[in-house]
Amino acid sequence: MIKSDSLLKNKQILLGITGGIAAYKSADLVRRLIEQQAQVQVVMTEMATKFITPLTLEALSGKSVYVVQDAMAHIELARWADMVLIAPATANFLANLTYGHAHDLLSTLCLATAAPICVAPAMNQQMWHAAITQENCQKLQQRGITIFGPAIGSQACGDVGAGRMLEVVDLIDSLQLFFHKTTQKVLITAGPTREHIDPVRFISNRSSGKMGYAIAEAASAAGYEVTLISGPVCLSSSTATISVNSAQDMYEAVMAQIKNTDIFISTAAVADYRPVKQAEQKLKKTAVTLQLNLEPTPDILASVSNLENPPFTVGFAAETNNLVEYAKKKLVAKKLDMIAANQVGIEGLGFDSEDNALSLFWQDGGLELARANKKILAKQLIDVIIERFNS
Ligand code: PMT
């Protein structure tokens, strides 16, 4: 069936086929990709040609199939691809990919491409569970390579277990989801803000940025395009980051980025007040008491949720007491899709700590995320946000 709204439409998919029995499914995969109006270029390893002929794949894809390495083919193919999909990917090929080998055309073009690489492993269940295969897959994922499957079931060798290549329809769904995510944008704020009193003094808070940075990494690992807007912290991120200082700076940066944002997550501990006037010179000690006049900062979160077309908006609530009551009030008052409440003021949780615990609330439900390292918690939070966003 041709889907006119397919996210695969016009996508240039380089399908790499390696030498495993599941290669017989590749013919159907090519056919389904073409049905989805993708352009498919097949590249096979020598071993794969023993399982399925290039002629079959040429007839289905309408393009010459590449097998043998030549002078420039790897560069041209690497540049042509919007995505490199290796299906099936044998244990041997996963190892080659992990260690950057360039034994043949397919492994060489994987080194040469800037396109995302996805693999659909297919192998005997014992080989899949082997420690080295698992270690290789972990390294590939850390490097941003997406792994589809494998499925569990009966295998060509008679074993039963994990290692079957995903069924073609499931692979197509995974590809659709992949392209769906990469077209979606997530904007995240993190860290504290600094509200200057004079050139050397400021009002701030204990936020380290760890929670927000972990959320940015988790969203990026899930395939989203992420922009992080960060107050002054001692962390670095692999996601695009805009550094700001004050609440006003953060407000302006968020408003400049918010267009086309699908999900906004406000993890930053934004100062609620700032000095009415910032002294141009360092204040001198002249009196016994010094009074600071403060005024409210812009409420960034409320400004986003009150936009005409707001993104899916997630706020945080940092509370020392009445956590649930105050968080639920903020959910309603700030017109949020979700709020993540955390207890602060307890050593080892919340501000400037490795761990946290979150109580999530939305209009008609909620979920507890038990105490865990912020990186683990961030992944769990992103999973819930994606589920709520898609529903
Ligand atoms: O950075 P870490 O050390 O890892 O600590 C993480 C954290 C404790 C800072 C984080 O988990 C957290 O709770 N962040 C929100 C802190 C906060 O300012 O909470 P709040 O309850 O005061 O604010 C409610 C919400 O409004 C927050 O989403 C906040 O980002 C937002 N806000 C607040 C004021 C303002 N002027 N603009 C805002 O957008």
mmCIF file of C-alpha atoms in Angstrom, residues 104-336:
data_model
loop_
_atom_site.group_PDB
_atom_site.id
_atom_site.type_symbol
_atom_site.label_atom_id
_atom_site.label_comp_id
_atom_site.label_asym_id
_atom_site.label_seq_id
_atom_site.Cartn_x
_atom_site.Cartn_y
_atom_site.Cartn_z
ATOM 1 C CA ASP A 104 34.899 -3.884 1.894
ATOM 2 C CA LEU A 105 32.696 -1.295 0.209
ATOM 3 C CA LEU A 106 29.941 -1.422 2.850
ATOM 4 C CA SER A 107 32.196 -1.019 5.895
ATOM 5 C CA THR A 108 34.214 1.696 4.114
ATOM 6 C CA LEU A 109 31.173 3.778 3.249
ATOM 7 C CA CYS A 110 29.972 3.495 6.867
ATOM 8 C CA LEU A 111 33.201 5.279 7.831
ATOM 9 C CA ALA A 112 32.747 7.861 5.090
ATOM 10 C CA THR A 113 29.116 8.811 5.682
ATOM 11 C CA ALA A 114 27.719 11.651 7.749
ATOM 12 C CA ALA A 115 24.243 10.097 7.506
ATOM 13 C CA PRO A 116 22.722 8.313 10.513
ATOM 14 C CA ILE A 117 23.465 4.586 10.611
ATOM 15 C CA CYS A 118 20.877 2.040 11.777
ATOM 16 C CA VAL A 119 21.496 -1.693 12.092
ATOM 17 C CA ALA A 120 19.111 -4.640 12.300
ATOM 18 C CA PRO A 121 21.152 -7.457 13.863
ATOM 19 C CA ALA A 122 20.489 -11.046 12.792
ATOM 20 C CA MET A 123 22.397 -13.980 14.242
ATOM 21 C CA ASN A 124 22.207 -17.101 16.353
ATOM 22 C CA GLN A 125 20.918 -16.373 19.890
ATOM 23 C CA GLN A 126 24.183 -17.501 21.505
ATOM 24 C CA MET A 127 26.150 -15.135 19.256
ATOM 25 C CA TRP A 128 23.756 -12.287 20.105
ATOM 26 C CA HIS A 129 24.156 -12.882 23.854
ATOM 27 C CA ALA A 130 27.962 -13.231 23.586
ATOM 28 C CA ALA A 131 29.601 -10.641 25.825
ATOM 29 C CA ILE A 132 31.650 -9.188 22.952
ATOM 30 C CA THR A 133 28.569 -8.702 20.724
ATOM 31 C CA GLN A 134 26.739 -6.961 23.578
ATOM 32 C CA GLU A 135 29.798 -4.811 24.269
ATOM 33 C CA ASN A 136 30.053 -3.884 20.567
ATOM 34 C CA CYS A 137 26.363 -2.937 20.444
ATOM 35 C CA GLN A 138 26.764 -0.767 23.531
ATOM 36 C CA LYS A 139 29.713 1.049 21.929
ATOM 37 C CA LEU A 140 27.774 1.528 18.690
ATOM 38 C CA GLN A 141 24.804 2.991 20.562
ATOM 39 C CA GLN A 142 27.068 5.327 22.507
ATOM 40 C CA ARG A 143 28.382 6.508 19.141
ATOM 41 C CA GLY A 144 24.827 7.327 18.018
ATOM 42 C CA ILE A 145 24.149 4.237 15.914
ATOM 43 C CA THR A 146 20.570 2.987 16.246
ATOM 44 C CA ILE A 147 19.887 -0.703 16.753
ATOM 45 C CA PHE A 148 16.541 -2.088 15.567
ATOM 46 C CA GLY A 149 15.698 -5.358 17.302
ATOM 47 C CA PRO A 150 16.610 -8.140 17.209
ATOM 48 C CA ALA A 151 13.360 -10.078 17.562
ATOM 49 C CA ILE A 152 12.919 -13.174 19.708
ATOM 50 C CA GLY A 153 11.738 -16.469 18.204
ATOM 51 C CA SER A 154 12.736 -19.627 16.385
ATOM 52 C CA GLN A 155 15.923 -19.412 14.377
ATOM 53 C CA ALA A 156 17.110 -20.990 11.118
ATOM 54 C CA CYS A 157 19.631 -23.093 13.103
ATOM 55 C CA GLY A 158 16.857 -24.605 15.257
ATOM 56 C CA ASP A 159 17.576 -22.500 18.379
ATOM 57 C CA VAL A 160 14.936 -20.334 19.980
ATOM 58 C CA GLY A 161 15.821 -16.923 21.426
ATOM 59 C CA ALA A 162 16.831 -13.346 20.642
ATOM 60 C CA GLY A 163 18.698 -12.794 17.385
ATOM 61 C CA ARG A 164 16.145 -12.908 14.578
ATOM 62 C CA MET A 165 16.108 -9.899 12.266
ATOM 63 C CA LEU A 166 12.992 -7.783 12.901
ATOM 64 C CA GLU A 167 10.130 -8.610 10.572
ATOM 65 C CA VAL A 168 10.024 -6.283 7.577
ATOM 66 C CA VAL A 169 6.818 -4.502 8.693
ATOM 67 C CA ASP A 170 8.395 -3.832 12.108
ATOM 68 C CA LEU A 171 11.530 -2.506 10.448
ATOM 69 C CA ILE A 172 9.443 -0.140 8.333
ATOM 70 C CA ASP A 173 7.668 1.077 11.504
ATOM 71 C CA SER A 174 11.025 1.602 13.228
ATOM 72 C CA LEU A 175 12.273 3.622 10.263
ATOM 73 C CA GLN A 176 9.121 5.753 10.233
ATOM 74 C CA LEU A 177 9.572 6.436 13.953
ATOM 75 C CA PHE A 178 13.240 7.254 13.417
ATOM 76 C CA PHE A 179 12.485 9.885 10.773
ATOM 77 C CA HIS A 180 9.531 11.140 12.827
ATOM 78 C CA LYS A 181 11.824 11.811 15.793
ATOM 79 C CA THR A 182 14.622 13.410 13.805
ATOM 80 C CA THR A 183 12.151 15.946 12.456
ATOM 81 C CA GLN A 184 11.065 16.886 15.986
ATOM 82 C CA LYS A 185 12.724 19.514 18.092
ATOM 83 C CA VAL A 186 13.187 19.538 21.847
ATOM 84 C CA LEU A 187 14.211 22.683 23.720
ATOM 85 C CA ILE A 188 15.549 22.292 27.260
ATOM 86 C CA THR A 189 16.658 24.824 29.860
ATOM 87 C CA ALA A 190 19.158 23.862 32.554
ATOM 88 C CA GLY A 191 21.245 25.253 35.370
ATOM 89 C CA PRO A 192 20.857 28.382 37.486
ATOM 90 C CA THR A 193 20.621 32.002 36.438
ATOM 91 C CA ARG A 194 22.682 34.848 37.896
ATOM 92 C CA GLU A 195 21.055 38.158 38.723
ATOM 93 C CA HIS A 196 23.758 40.747 39.139
ATOM 94 C CA ILE A 197 23.781 43.198 42.023
ATOM 95 C CA ASP A 198 26.975 44.871 40.857
ATOM 96 C CA PRO A 199 29.820 43.787 38.495
ATOM 97 C CA VAL A 200 31.145 41.207 40.990
ATOM 98 C CA ARG A 201 28.130 40.043 43.011
ATOM 99 C CA PHE A 202 25.010 38.191 41.998
ATOM 100 C CA ILE A 203 21.962 36.329 43.336
ATOM 101 C CA SER A 204 21.855 32.693 42.230
ATOM 102 C CA ASN A 205 21.091 29.178 43.486
ATOM 103 C CA ARG A 206 22.669 25.738 43.860
ATOM 104 C CA SER A 207 21.576 24.256 40.524
ATOM 105 C CA SER A 208 24.491 22.354 38.948
ATOM 106 C CA GLY A 209 22.732 21.743 35.605
ATOM 107 C CA LYS A 210 23.162 17.950 35.988
ATOM 108 C CA MET A 211 19.432 17.194 35.711
ATOM 109 C CA GLY A 212 18.893 19.349 32.614
ATOM 110 C CA TYR A 213 22.078 18.148 30.872
ATOM 111 C CA ALA A 214 21.112 14.515 31.501
ATOM 112 C CA ILE A 215 17.668 15.198 30.003
ATOM 113 C CA ALA A 216 19.284 16.788 26.932
ATOM 114 C CA GLU A 217 21.530 13.731 26.448
ATOM 115 C CA ALA A 218 18.575 11.353 26.891
ATOM 116 C CA ALA A 219 16.424 13.263 24.368
ATOM 117 C CA SER A 220 19.293 13.334 21.901
ATOM 118 C CA ALA A 221 19.930 9.595 22.342
ATOM 119 C CA ALA A 222 16.222 9.015 21.661
ATOM 120 C CA GLY A 223 16.735 10.624 18.241
ATOM 121 C CA TYR A 224 15.352 14.123 18.791
ATOM 122 C CA GLU A 225 16.978 17.341 17.621
ATOM 123 C CA VAL A 226 17.892 18.978 20.902
ATOM 124 C CA THR A 227 18.840 22.516 21.855
ATOM 125 C CA LEU A 228 19.969 23.166 25.405
ATOM 126 C CA ILE A 229 19.836 26.645 26.895
ATOM 127 C CA SER A 230 22.069 26.668 29.916
ATOM 128 C CA GLY A 231 22.844 29.012 32.769
ATOM 129 C CA PRO A 232 26.430 29.107 34.069
ATOM 130 C CA VAL A 233 27.519 25.552 35.001
ATOM 131 C CA CYS A 234 30.719 23.458 34.893
ATOM 132 C CA LEU A 235 29.381 20.835 32.455
ATOM 133 C CA SER A 236 29.744 20.185 28.755
ATOM 134 C CA SER A 237 27.194 18.651 26.417
ATOM 135 C CA SER A 238 27.309 16.983 23.021
ATOM 136 C CA THR A 239 23.990 18.662 22.138
ATOM 137 C CA ALA A 240 23.757 22.172 20.677
ATOM 138 C CA THR A 241 24.071 24.505 23.665
ATOM 139 C CA ILE A 242 23.358 28.199 24.088
ATOM 140 C CA SER A 243 24.984 29.658 27.201
ATOM 141 C CA VAL A 244 23.202 32.416 29.078
ATOM 142 C CA ASN A 245 23.643 34.233 32.352
ATOM 143 C CA SER A 246 20.530 35.944 33.696
ATOM 144 C CA ALA A 247 16.817 35.064 33.659
ATOM 145 C CA GLN A 248 16.321 37.823 31.087
ATOM 146 C CA ASP A 249 19.034 36.275 28.838
ATOM 147 C CA MET A 250 17.418 32.850 29.229
ATOM 148 C CA TYR A 251 13.974 34.271 28.425
ATOM 149 C CA GLU A 252 15.283 35.923 25.246
ATOM 150 C CA ALA A 253 17.175 32.780 24.154
ATOM 151 C CA VAL A 254 14.106 30.585 24.710
ATOM 152 C CA MET A 255 11.823 32.943 22.819
ATOM 153 C CA ALA A 256 14.306 33.093 19.917
ATOM 154 C CA GLN A 257 14.364 29.274 19.707
ATOM 155 C CA ILE A 258 10.777 28.348 20.538
ATOM 156 C CA LYS A 259 9.394 28.532 16.980
ATOM 157 C CA ASN A 260 9.018 24.997 15.570
ATOM 158 C CA THR A 261 9.803 23.465 18.973
ATOM 159 C CA ASP A 262 7.726 20.327 19.626
ATOM 160 C CA ILE A 263 8.648 19.750 23.270
ATOM 161 C CA PHE A 264 9.845 22.325 25.819
ATOM 162 C CA ILE A 265 11.346 21.099 29.111
ATOM 163 C CA SER A 266 12.052 23.761 31.718
ATOM 164 C CA THR A 267 14.589 22.249 34.110
ATOM 165 C CA ALA A 268 16.439 25.478 34.851
ATOM 166 C CA ALA A 269 16.313 26.962 38.308
ATOM 167 C CA VAL A 270 15.439 30.432 37.089
ATOM 168 C CA ALA A 271 15.713 33.214 39.662
ATOM 169 C CA ASP A 272 12.256 34.540 40.486
ATOM 170 C CA TYR A 273 13.611 37.989 41.409
ATOM 171 C CA ARG A 274 16.415 40.267 40.289
ATOM 172 C CA PRO A 275 17.737 43.577 41.635
ATOM 173 C CA VAL A 276 15.724 46.493 40.277
ATOM 174 C CA LYS A 277 19.006 48.256 39.512
ATOM 175 C CA GLN A 278 22.393 46.767 38.836
ATOM 176 C CA ALA A 279 25.141 49.031 40.230
ATOM 177 C CA GLU A 280 27.706 49.986 37.614
ATOM 178 C CA GLN A 281 30.562 49.968 40.111
ATOM 179 C CA LYS A 282 31.262 47.563 42.961
ATOM 180 C CA LEU A 283 29.089 48.560 45.928
ATOM 181 C CA LYS A 284 31.018 50.021 48.839
ATOM 182 C CA LYS A 285 30.462 48.972 52.424
ATOM 183 C CA THR A 286 28.925 52.143 53.783
ATOM 184 C CA ALA A 287 26.081 51.276 56.123
ATOM 185 C CA VAL A 288 25.244 48.672 58.725
ATOM 186 C CA THR A 289 22.366 47.364 56.670
ATOM 187 C CA LEU A 290 21.938 47.380 52.926
ATOM 188 C CA GLN A 291 18.557 47.031 51.293
ATOM 189 C CA LEU A 292 18.196 45.416 47.896
ATOM 190 C CA ASN A 293 15.086 46.207 45.901
ATOM 191 C CA LEU A 294 14.021 43.198 43.850
ATOM 192 C CA GLU A 295 11.578 42.856 40.976
ATOM 193 C CA PRO A 296 10.163 39.688 39.357
ATOM 194 C CA THR A 297 12.000 38.156 36.411
ATOM 195 C CA PRO A 298 10.024 37.077 33.332
ATOM 196 C CA ASP A 299 8.357 33.705 33.883
ATOM 197 C CA ILE A 300 9.846 31.789 30.957
ATOM 198 C CA LEU A 301 7.748 28.658 31.389
ATOM 199 C CA ALA A 302 4.451 30.553 31.593
ATOM 200 C CA SER A 303 5.447 32.672 28.590
ATOM 201 C CA VAL A 304 5.953 29.489 26.536
ATOM 202 C CA SER A 305 2.750 27.761 27.650
ATOM 203 C CA ASN A 306 0.753 30.940 26.901
ATOM 204 C CA LEU A 307 1.949 31.127 23.300
ATOM 205 C CA GLU A 308 -0.752 30.851 20.650
ATOM 206 C CA ASN A 309 0.610 27.464 19.529
ATOM 207 C CA PRO A 310 2.553 26.203 22.527
ATOM 208 C CA PRO A 311 4.782 23.137 22.297
ATOM 209 C CA PHE A 312 4.213 20.168 24.629
ATOM 210 C CA THR A 313 5.355 21.969 27.771
ATOM 211 C CA VAL A 314 6.984 20.278 30.754
ATOM 212 C CA GLY A 315 7.797 22.263 33.891
ATOM 213 C CA PHE A 316 9.708 21.330 37.024
ATOM 214 C CA ALA A 317 8.716 22.124 40.592
ATOM 215 C CA ALA A 318 11.418 22.314 43.245
ATOM 216 C CA GLU A 319 9.752 22.241 46.654
ATOM 217 C CA THR A 320 10.996 21.852 50.213
ATOM 218 C CA ASN A 321 7.467 21.129 51.498
ATOM 219 C CA ASN A 322 3.952 20.277 50.278
ATOM 220 C CA LEU A 323 5.522 18.829 47.125
ATOM 221 C CA VAL A 324 2.395 17.332 45.576
ATOM 222 C CA GLU A 325 0.069 20.219 46.410
ATOM 223 C CA TYR A 326 2.408 22.951 45.118
ATOM 224 C CA ALA A 327 3.385 20.963 42.016
ATOM 225 C CA LYS A 328 -0.249 20.368 41.048
ATOM 226 C CA LYS A 329 -0.978 24.079 41.550
ATOM 227 C CA LYS A 330 1.909 24.983 39.215
ATOM 228 C CA LEU A 331 0.659 22.462 36.629
ATOM 229 C CA VAL A 332 -2.671 24.307 36.456
ATOM 230 C CA ALA A 333 -1.467 27.892 37.024
ATOM 231 C CA LYS A 334 1.234 27.633 34.340
ATOM 232 C CA LYS A 335 -1.015 25.666 31.921
ATOM 233 C CA LEU A 336 1.480 22.809 31.579
#
